Short mmCIF file of C-alpha atoms in Angstrom, two decimals:
data_model
loop_
_atom_site.label_atom_id
_atom_site.label_comp_id
_atom_site.label_asym_id
_atom_site.label_seq_id
_atom_site.Cartn_x
_atom_site.Cartn_y
_atom_site.Cartn_z
CA MET A 1 -47.32 84.84 -54.55
CA LYS A 2 -45.94 87.11 -57.26
CA ASN A 3 -48.77 86.03 -59.55
CA CYS A 4 -51.34 86.39 -56.75
CA THR A 5 -51.48 82.65 -56.16
CA TYR A 6 -49.64 80.33 -53.80
CA SER A 7 -48.90 76.70 -54.64
CA VAL A 8 -49.02 74.82 -51.37
CA PRO A 9 -46.15 72.31 -51.03
CA CYS A 10 -47.37 68.78 -50.34
CA VAL A 11 -45.25 67.50 -47.44
CA PHE A 12 -47.07 64.25 -46.70
CA PRO A 13 -45.67 62.01 -45.46
CA PRO A 14 -43.28 64.41 -43.70
CA ARG A 15 -39.64 63.45 -43.26
CA TYR A 16 -39.60 65.09 -39.83
CA ARG A 17 -39.17 62.39 -37.20
CA GLY A 18 -38.00 64.38 -34.20
CA ASP A 19 -39.43 63.74 -30.76
CA ALA A 20 -39.52 67.45 -29.97
CA PRO A 21 -42.60 69.25 -31.33
CA VAL A 22 -42.32 71.56 -34.32
CA ALA A 23 -42.37 74.91 -32.50
CA VAL A 24 -44.08 77.95 -34.05
CA SER A 25 -44.57 81.57 -33.00
CA VAL A 26 -47.65 83.50 -34.10
CA PRO A 27 -48.53 87.22 -33.87
CA GLY A 28 -50.59 88.81 -31.12
CA SER A 29 -54.33 88.29 -30.95
CA LYS A 30 -56.40 90.47 -33.27
CA SER A 31 -59.41 90.33 -30.95
CA ILE A 32 -57.38 91.35 -27.91
CA THR A 33 -55.33 93.99 -29.76
CA ASN A 34 -58.41 95.81 -31.03
CA ARG A 35 -60.25 95.62 -27.71
CA ALA A 36 -57.17 96.97 -25.95
CA LEU A 37 -56.95 99.85 -28.42
CA LEU A 38 -60.53 100.90 -27.70
CA LEU A 39 -60.19 100.46 -23.93
CA ALA A 40 -57.03 102.58 -23.97
CA THR A 41 -58.91 105.46 -25.63
CA LEU A 42 -61.65 105.22 -22.98
CA ALA A 43 -59.15 105.25 -20.10
CA ARG A 44 -57.60 108.37 -18.61
CA GLY A 45 -53.86 108.53 -19.20
CA THR A 46 -51.37 106.72 -21.39
CA SER A 47 -51.55 102.97 -21.90
CA VAL A 48 -48.69 100.88 -23.30
CA LEU A 49 -49.80 97.82 -25.27
CA ASP A 50 -47.13 95.18 -25.93
CA GLY A 51 -47.19 92.12 -28.18
CA VAL A 52 -49.83 93.73 -30.39
CA LEU A 53 -50.81 92.44 -33.80
CA PHE A 54 -49.91 94.61 -36.76
CA SER A 55 -52.19 93.75 -39.67
CA ASP A 56 -54.58 95.53 -42.02
CA ASP A 57 -57.32 95.43 -39.37
CA SER A 58 -55.25 96.70 -36.46
CA ARG A 59 -53.52 99.39 -38.51
CA CYS A 60 -56.92 100.58 -39.69
CA PHE A 61 -58.21 100.71 -36.09
CA LEU A 62 -55.09 102.64 -35.04
CA GLN A 63 -55.55 105.13 -37.90
CA CYS A 64 -59.18 105.65 -36.87
CA ILE A 65 -58.32 106.59 -33.30
CA GLN A 66 -55.56 108.90 -34.55
CA ASP A 67 -58.08 110.54 -36.91
CA LEU A 68 -60.34 111.09 -33.91
CA GLY A 69 -57.53 113.04 -32.24
CA PHE A 70 -56.15 110.50 -29.76
CA PRO A 71 -52.36 110.65 -29.31
CA ALA A 72 -51.24 107.18 -30.43
CA ALA A 73 -47.90 105.90 -31.68
CA ALA A 74 -46.81 102.52 -33.00
CA ASP A 75 -43.45 100.74 -32.91
CA GLU A 76 -43.95 97.75 -35.17
CA GLN A 77 -40.50 96.34 -34.55
CA GLN A 78 -41.16 96.24 -30.81
CA LYS A 79 -44.81 95.20 -31.36
CA ARG A 80 -45.89 98.11 -29.16
CA ILE A 81 -48.55 100.82 -29.31
CA THR A 82 -48.92 103.71 -26.86
CA VAL A 83 -52.32 105.40 -26.62
CA THR A 84 -53.42 108.37 -24.51
CA GLY A 85 -57.08 108.39 -23.53
CA PHE A 86 -59.20 111.16 -22.05
CA GLY A 87 -61.59 109.26 -19.80
CA GLY A 88 -64.21 108.66 -22.47
CA ARG A 89 -64.04 112.03 -24.22
CA VAL A 90 -63.34 112.02 -27.96
CA PRO A 91 -60.84 114.81 -28.72
CA LYS A 92 -62.48 115.79 -32.02
CA ARG A 93 -66.17 116.67 -31.98
CA ASN A 94 -66.42 116.46 -35.75
CA ALA A 95 -64.48 113.87 -37.76
CA SER A 96 -64.60 111.31 -40.55
CA ILE A 97 -63.08 107.84 -40.19
CA TYR A 98 -62.63 104.84 -42.47
CA VAL A 99 -62.87 101.45 -40.78
CA GLY A 100 -61.82 99.40 -43.83
CA SER A 101 -62.76 95.73 -43.49
CA ALA A 102 -62.15 95.58 -39.73
CA GLY A 103 -65.30 94.30 -38.07
CA THR A 104 -64.09 95.20 -34.58
CA ALA A 105 -63.26 98.77 -35.58
CA ALA A 106 -66.59 99.05 -37.39
CA ARG A 107 -68.70 97.87 -34.46
CA PHE A 108 -66.67 99.15 -31.49
CA LEU A 109 -66.13 102.68 -32.82
CA THR A 110 -69.73 102.96 -34.03
CA ALA A 111 -70.98 102.30 -30.49
CA TYR A 112 -68.44 104.66 -28.91
CA LEU A 113 -69.12 107.51 -31.31
CA GLY A 114 -72.86 106.87 -31.31
CA ILE A 115 -73.07 107.89 -27.66
CA SER A 116 -70.41 110.62 -27.76
CA GLU A 117 -71.03 114.33 -28.15
CA GLY A 118 -70.20 115.18 -31.73
CA VAL A 119 -70.92 114.43 -35.37
CA TYR A 120 -69.01 111.58 -36.98
CA ARG A 121 -69.05 110.17 -40.49
CA LEU A 122 -68.03 106.51 -40.85
CA ASP A 123 -67.27 104.62 -44.06
CA ALA A 124 -65.91 101.15 -44.82
CA SER A 125 -64.61 98.87 -47.54
CA GLU A 126 -67.03 97.28 -50.00
CA GLN A 127 -66.73 94.03 -48.04
CA MET A 128 -67.60 95.71 -44.74
CA ARG A 129 -70.41 97.68 -46.38
CA ARG A 130 -72.08 94.32 -47.05
CA ARG A 131 -71.75 93.02 -43.49
CA PRO A 132 -74.49 93.42 -40.86
CA MET A 133 -74.66 96.58 -38.76
CA LYS A 134 -78.41 97.11 -38.37
CA PRO A 135 -78.90 95.54 -34.88
CA LEU A 136 -76.21 97.75 -33.34
CA LEU A 137 -77.47 100.86 -35.12
CA GLU A 138 -81.02 100.16 -33.94
CA SER A 139 -79.74 99.89 -30.36
CA LEU A 140 -77.97 103.23 -30.73
CA GLN A 141 -81.13 104.82 -32.10
CA SER A 142 -82.99 103.61 -29.00
CA LEU A 143 -80.41 105.57 -27.01
CA GLY A 144 -81.22 108.73 -28.97
CA CYS A 145 -78.45 108.61 -31.56
CA GLU A 146 -79.38 110.32 -34.82
CA ILE A 147 -78.20 108.33 -37.87
CA THR A 148 -78.09 109.59 -41.44
CA TYR A 149 -77.52 106.90 -44.07
CA GLU A 150 -75.88 107.80 -47.36
CA GLU A 151 -76.82 104.62 -49.17
CA LYS A 152 -78.50 101.45 -47.86
CA PRO A 153 -80.14 101.79 -44.42
CA GLY A 154 -78.40 99.70 -41.78
CA HIS A 155 -75.08 99.73 -43.63
CA PHE A 156 -72.03 101.92 -44.12
CA PRO A 157 -71.54 104.78 -44.93
CA PHE A 158 -73.47 106.81 -42.35
CA THR A 159 -73.17 109.80 -40.03
CA LEU A 160 -73.75 109.59 -36.28
CA LYS A 161 -74.87 112.36 -33.96
CA GLY A 162 -74.79 111.02 -30.42
CA ASN A 163 -76.85 112.18 -27.48
CA GLY A 164 -75.26 110.17 -24.67
CA PHE A 165 -76.23 106.87 -23.06
CA GLY A 166 -79.58 108.00 -21.67
CA PRO A 167 -81.90 105.03 -21.03
CA GLU A 168 -81.02 102.59 -18.27
CA GLU A 169 -82.07 99.53 -20.29
CA ILE A 170 -81.52 98.62 -23.94
CA SER A 171 -81.69 95.50 -26.09
CA VAL A 172 -79.46 94.13 -28.85
CA ASP A 173 -79.74 91.16 -31.21
CA ILE A 174 -76.42 89.31 -31.61
CA GLY A 175 -77.66 86.62 -34.00
CA HIS A 176 -75.26 87.84 -36.70
CA SER A 177 -72.39 89.12 -34.56
CA SER A 178 -71.40 89.11 -30.89
CA GLN A 179 -69.41 92.28 -31.62
CA PHE A 180 -72.65 94.28 -31.31
CA LEU A 181 -72.87 93.34 -27.62
CA SER A 182 -69.13 93.73 -26.97
CA ALA A 183 -69.29 97.22 -28.47
CA LEU A 184 -72.14 98.29 -26.18
CA LEU A 185 -70.62 96.67 -23.09
CA ILE A 186 -67.29 98.45 -23.50
CA SER A 187 -68.89 101.87 -24.02
CA ALA A 188 -71.69 101.51 -21.45
CA CYS A 189 -69.60 102.88 -18.58
CA LEU A 190 -69.79 106.30 -20.27
CA ALA A 191 -73.30 106.51 -18.86
CA ASP A 192 -73.58 108.24 -15.48
CA HIS A 193 -75.89 105.48 -14.22
CA THR A 194 -76.18 101.70 -14.12
CA VAL A 195 -76.91 100.21 -17.55
CA LYS A 196 -78.74 96.95 -18.22
CA ILE A 197 -78.37 95.30 -21.65
CA HIS A 198 -80.84 92.61 -22.72
CA VAL A 199 -79.56 90.21 -25.36
CA GLU A 200 -81.29 88.23 -28.07
CA GLY A 201 -79.24 85.31 -29.38
CA THR A 202 -76.38 83.26 -27.96
CA HIS A 203 -73.74 83.47 -30.69
CA GLY A 204 -70.13 84.19 -29.75
CA MET A 205 -70.38 84.14 -25.96
CA SER A 206 -66.70 83.22 -25.68
CA TYR A 207 -65.90 86.61 -27.25
CA ILE A 208 -68.25 88.29 -24.76
CA ALA A 209 -66.39 86.59 -21.92
CA MET A 210 -63.14 87.97 -23.40
CA THR A 211 -64.67 91.46 -23.51
CA GLU A 212 -65.81 91.25 -19.87
CA SER A 213 -62.38 90.04 -18.74
CA MET A 214 -60.56 92.82 -20.56
CA MET A 215 -62.96 95.46 -19.27
CA GLU A 216 -62.17 94.30 -15.74
CA GLN A 217 -58.42 94.35 -16.47
CA PHE A 218 -58.84 98.04 -17.37
CA GLY A 219 -61.00 98.74 -14.30
CA VAL A 220 -64.69 98.20 -15.17
CA LYS A 221 -66.70 95.24 -13.91
CA THR A 222 -69.87 93.74 -15.38
CA ALA A 223 -72.51 91.49 -13.85
CA ARG A 224 -74.64 88.84 -15.50
CA PRO A 225 -77.86 88.22 -13.52
CA SER A 226 -79.06 85.88 -16.27
CA SER A 227 -77.68 84.39 -19.48
CA SER A 228 -79.46 87.05 -21.52
CA CYS A 229 -78.86 90.11 -19.36
CA PHE A 230 -75.71 92.11 -18.65
CA VAL A 231 -75.40 94.89 -16.07
CA ILE A 232 -72.69 97.56 -15.99
CA PRO A 233 -72.85 99.34 -12.60
CA GLY A 234 -72.57 103.11 -12.78
CA GLY A 235 -69.70 105.19 -11.45
CA GLN A 236 -66.91 103.06 -12.96
CA HIS A 237 -64.01 104.31 -15.06
CA TYR A 238 -61.27 102.73 -17.14
CA HIS A 239 -57.67 103.15 -16.04
CA ALA A 240 -54.60 103.38 -18.25
CA ALA A 241 -52.55 100.20 -18.18
CA ALA A 242 -49.40 98.42 -19.29
CA TYR A 243 -51.01 95.56 -21.16
CA GLN A 244 -49.52 92.39 -22.67
CA VAL A 245 -51.46 90.98 -25.64
CA GLU A 246 -51.68 87.19 -25.90
CA PRO A 247 -50.58 85.30 -29.03
CA ASP A 248 -53.43 84.82 -31.49
CA VAL A 249 -55.00 81.42 -30.80
CA SER A 250 -57.01 81.67 -34.03
CA ALA A 251 -53.71 81.84 -35.94
CA ALA A 252 -52.18 79.10 -33.80
CA CYS A 253 -54.96 76.68 -34.71
CA TYR A 254 -53.82 76.39 -38.34
CA PHE A 255 -50.52 74.98 -37.08
CA TYR A 256 -52.11 72.83 -34.40
CA ALA A 257 -54.29 71.25 -37.10
CA MET A 258 -51.09 69.95 -38.71
CA ALA A 259 -50.63 67.52 -35.80
CA PRO A 260 -53.36 65.10 -36.89
CA LEU A 261 -53.13 66.08 -40.56
CA LEU A 262 -49.42 65.28 -40.93
CA GLY A 263 -48.84 63.08 -37.90
CA ILE A 264 -46.35 65.44 -36.25
CA PRO A 265 -46.20 67.04 -32.77
CA VAL A 266 -46.76 70.82 -32.84
CA LEU A 267 -46.22 73.48 -30.16
CA VAL A 268 -47.19 77.15 -30.46
CA ARG A 269 -45.18 79.32 -28.11
CA ARG A 270 -46.95 81.15 -25.26
CA VAL A 271 -50.39 79.65 -26.00
CA HIS A 272 -51.98 78.22 -22.83
CA PHE A 273 -55.39 76.96 -21.76
CA ALA A 274 -55.77 79.99 -19.48
CA SER A 275 -56.14 82.12 -22.64
CA LEU A 276 -58.94 84.67 -22.87
CA GLN A 277 -59.62 83.45 -26.41
CA GLY A 278 -62.46 81.05 -27.14
CA ASP A 279 -60.64 79.41 -30.05
CA VAL A 280 -58.58 77.43 -27.53
CA GLU A 281 -61.64 75.15 -27.53
CA PHE A 282 -60.56 73.96 -30.99
CA LEU A 283 -57.75 72.05 -29.29
CA ARG A 284 -60.34 70.09 -27.32
CA ILE A 285 -61.94 69.16 -30.64
CA LEU A 286 -58.58 67.85 -31.86
CA GLU A 287 -58.42 65.84 -28.63
CA THR A 288 -61.76 64.16 -29.40
CA MET A 289 -60.33 63.27 -32.82
CA GLY A 290 -57.49 61.37 -31.14
CA CYS A 291 -54.79 63.97 -30.45
CA ILE A 292 -53.01 64.33 -27.11
CA LEU A 293 -52.74 67.78 -25.49
CA GLU A 294 -49.98 68.93 -23.15
CA ASP A 295 -49.91 72.43 -21.63
CA ARG A 296 -46.17 72.92 -21.15
CA ALA A 297 -44.19 75.83 -19.73
CA ASP A 298 -43.44 77.24 -23.20
CA GLY A 299 -46.89 76.60 -24.73
CA ILE A 300 -49.48 73.96 -25.53
CA ALA A 301 -48.20 70.96 -27.48
CA VAL A 302 -50.59 68.93 -29.63
CA LEU A 303 -49.38 65.38 -30.27
CA PRO A 304 -50.86 63.33 -33.13
CA PRO A 305 -52.96 60.20 -32.55
CA LYS A 306 -50.72 57.29 -31.59
CA ASP A 307 -51.98 55.03 -34.39
CA GLY A 308 -51.46 57.69 -37.06
CA HIS A 309 -55.19 58.00 -37.87
CA TYR A 310 -57.73 60.48 -36.61
CA ARG A 311 -61.47 60.27 -36.22
CA GLY A 312 -64.10 62.57 -37.66
CA ALA A 313 -65.99 64.74 -35.20
CA ASP A 314 -69.58 65.82 -34.55
CA VAL A 315 -69.24 69.14 -32.77
CA ASP A 316 -71.01 72.40 -31.99
CA MET A 317 -68.52 75.12 -32.94
CA SER A 318 -70.58 78.14 -31.95
CA SER A 319 -67.94 79.03 -29.33
CA CYS A 320 -65.02 78.83 -31.80
CA SER A 321 -66.65 79.35 -35.19
CA ASP A 322 -63.55 81.01 -36.71
CA GLN A 323 -62.09 77.50 -36.74
CA ALA A 324 -64.94 75.94 -38.73
CA ILE A 325 -62.85 76.40 -41.87
CA THR A 326 -59.83 74.80 -40.19
CA LEU A 327 -61.79 71.73 -39.13
CA ALA A 328 -63.43 71.49 -42.55
CA ALA A 329 -59.98 71.53 -44.18
CA ILE A 330 -58.67 68.52 -42.25
CA ALA A 331 -61.99 66.64 -42.25
CA PRO A 332 -61.54 64.89 -45.66
CA PHE A 333 -58.53 62.98 -44.28
CA ALA A 334 -60.32 61.68 -41.17
CA ASP A 335 -61.50 58.06 -40.82
CA SER A 336 -65.17 59.04 -40.57
CA PRO A 337 -67.48 61.94 -41.48
CA THR A 338 -67.27 65.26 -39.65
CA THR A 339 -70.33 67.38 -38.83
CA ILE A 340 -69.89 70.99 -37.76
CA ARG A 341 -72.93 72.51 -36.02
CA GLY A 342 -74.01 75.91 -34.73
CA ILE A 343 -72.27 77.97 -37.42
CA GLY A 344 -75.11 79.55 -39.42
CA HIS A 345 -73.88 83.02 -38.43
CA ILE A 346 -70.62 82.59 -40.38
CA ARG A 347 -72.61 83.29 -43.54
CA TYR A 348 -72.41 86.98 -42.54
CA GLN A 349 -68.67 87.31 -41.99
CA GLU A 350 -65.97 88.28 -44.48
CA SER A 351 -67.63 85.88 -46.90
CA ASP A 352 -70.55 83.47 -46.77
CA ARG A 353 -68.24 80.94 -45.16
CA MET A 354 -70.79 78.13 -45.15
CA SER A 355 -71.18 78.26 -48.92
CA ALA A 356 -67.48 78.97 -49.48
CA ILE A 357 -66.41 75.86 -47.57
CA ALA A 358 -68.92 73.65 -49.35
CA SER A 359 -68.12 75.05 -52.81
CA GLU A 360 -64.35 74.70 -52.52
CA LEU A 361 -64.48 71.19 -51.07
CA GLN A 362 -66.86 70.09 -53.80
CA LYS A 363 -64.51 71.52 -56.44
CA MET A 364 -61.88 69.17 -55.05
CA GLY A 365 -64.19 66.18 -55.27
CA ILE A 366 -65.03 66.04 -51.56
CA VAL A 367 -68.64 65.38 -50.57
CA CYS A 368 -69.88 68.20 -48.35
CA LYS A 369 -73.52 68.59 -47.33
CA GLU A 370 -74.77 72.00 -46.21
CA THR A 371 -77.85 72.91 -44.16
CA ALA A 372 -78.88 76.22 -42.61
CA ASP A 373 -76.30 75.97 -39.82
CA THR A 374 -74.41 72.69 -40.30
CA LEU A 375 -71.81 71.23 -42.62
CA THR A 376 -71.07 67.51 -42.98
CA ILE A 377 -67.82 66.57 -44.69
CA TYR A 378 -67.10 63.02 -45.82
CA PRO A 379 -63.68 61.38 -46.10
CA GLY A 380 -62.09 61.46 -49.53
CA THR A 381 -59.01 62.32 -51.56
CA PRO A 382 -58.96 65.95 -52.69
CA HIS A 383 -57.76 66.48 -56.24
CA ALA A 384 -55.76 69.42 -57.58
CA CYS A 385 -57.68 72.68 -57.43
CA LEU A 386 -57.39 76.46 -57.54
CA VAL A 387 -59.00 77.57 -54.26
CA ASP A 388 -61.11 80.74 -54.42
CA THR A 389 -60.58 82.62 -51.16
CA TYR A 390 -63.53 85.05 -51.55
CA GLU A 391 -61.29 87.86 -50.19
CA ASP A 392 -61.53 86.01 -46.86
CA HIS A 393 -58.33 85.60 -44.85
CA ARG A 394 -59.57 82.48 -43.07
CA MET A 395 -60.37 80.71 -46.35
CA ALA A 396 -56.81 81.40 -47.54
CA MET A 397 -55.15 80.16 -44.38
CA GLY A 398 -57.51 77.28 -43.59
CA PHE A 399 -57.60 75.74 -47.06
CA SER A 400 -53.81 75.90 -47.37
CA LEU A 401 -53.81 72.96 -44.93
CA ILE A 402 -55.37 70.69 -47.55
CA GLY A 403 -52.42 71.27 -49.87
CA LEU A 404 -49.97 70.03 -47.24
CA ARG A 405 -51.42 66.55 -47.74
CA ALA A 406 -52.94 66.66 -51.25
CA PRO A 407 -50.75 67.77 -54.18
CA GLY A 408 -51.82 70.48 -56.61
CA ILE A 409 -53.68 72.82 -54.24
CA VAL A 410 -53.20 76.45 -55.25
CA ILE A 411 -54.50 79.36 -53.16
CA ASP A 412 -55.85 82.32 -55.12
CA ASN A 413 -55.23 85.80 -53.66
CA PRO A 414 -53.21 84.51 -50.70
CA MET A 415 -52.40 87.98 -49.45
CA CYS A 416 -55.95 88.56 -48.29
CA CYS A 417 -54.53 87.06 -45.08
CA LYS A 418 -52.94 90.50 -44.46
CA LYS A 419 -56.21 91.31 -42.74
CA THR A 420 -55.03 89.45 -39.63
CA PHE A 421 -51.79 87.49 -40.25
CA GLU A 422 -49.77 89.07 -43.02
CA THR A 423 -46.77 86.73 -42.61
CA TYR A 424 -48.84 83.52 -42.54
CA PHE A 425 -47.42 82.07 -45.75
CA ASP A 426 -43.88 82.98 -44.69
CA VAL A 427 -44.35 81.14 -41.39
CA LEU A 428 -46.00 78.25 -43.26
CA LYS A 429 -42.94 77.99 -45.52
CA GLU A 430 -40.62 77.93 -42.50
CA VAL A 431 -42.60 74.99 -41.14
CA THR A 432 -42.84 73.06 -44.41
CA ASP A 433 -39.10 73.53 -45.04
CA ARG A 434 -38.50 71.68 -41.77
CA LEU A 435 -40.77 68.82 -42.84
CA CYS A 436 -39.25 68.14 -46.24
#
């Protein structure tokens, strides 16, 4: 780590032979933390958020709402943030904010400020400047928002001058990101009338379901008369709340993947199938590969296949696409090929994840075939390799799994995982120390 690389310790076969699962704790959910932060600013009164994730993304989101004038304080030791909202009013009518590389901050705050009374300049990191924003900005323009671009149209940096949420019906294309729809749904109750949102695309509906559930937890209900139409009845308001953030299932999945990979039972504390997070579906994929799932009082346990071997999978991962990298990392050690479908949109995330997965596996000598929205990975023995992470936290964390079973895997720029799970490699070391 000191030299900006991390040599993954090969722990296969593990010496651990205990009957009790290897138990792990992970931080709070990034997706839930950042939604709760926005909902708290829209509510009237002071909300207390517990179990929150502190990472580059969430700290950036917190700084943004403070820069907009919202009273907000963090206690990282207690994993708590308090936020005072003003019922949808932004305290500062003129402000500049920097959203960094946080996609949720970028999309959620753009929608909120784009319909608020005031003038707001937004900028982002070079990585976020490359990521899609155009569909959301076009939707805001249809609402009357005036947008001034400083560089490339449809991308950061830009200045927003909102004129409210006037029209009763709008459309948004979520082909590249479901966050565009989540952003509009959360802010739609600022209209003084019922709002209907028509949607093009089906990507990321598990995240939309999370958004709807959290909106209701803070006091605003949505309706879905059809799969491509969402209705937010007028006259609703968010209420301040004491809110407990769930553990991050996306983070938990890296440890759950060790069950088939290393042949050990794994339990992540406080993760349950009732989770709001769509990535819990990844555990069902592990089940089809031969694992056994048990939802216990202290968390879900994933037990390895009884015969010590796991099957490849042919799965649509559109509902849990953040775990495409995780599945790709364990696929070379399966008994048969693995095909991951429905993931073309991951080309537009922190990196072109489709190409990144294929390139890094091929560097290791693993056959990986790429189409527009599928990857097929064939069984093989990865050889020693320096893994390029493309400044993408999920590449760093996901591809570290390969090194647990194949010697000589080195992760370049491991600390890019600070975006969502800054202690990942510390927690990984705690686990591997128990297996040696």
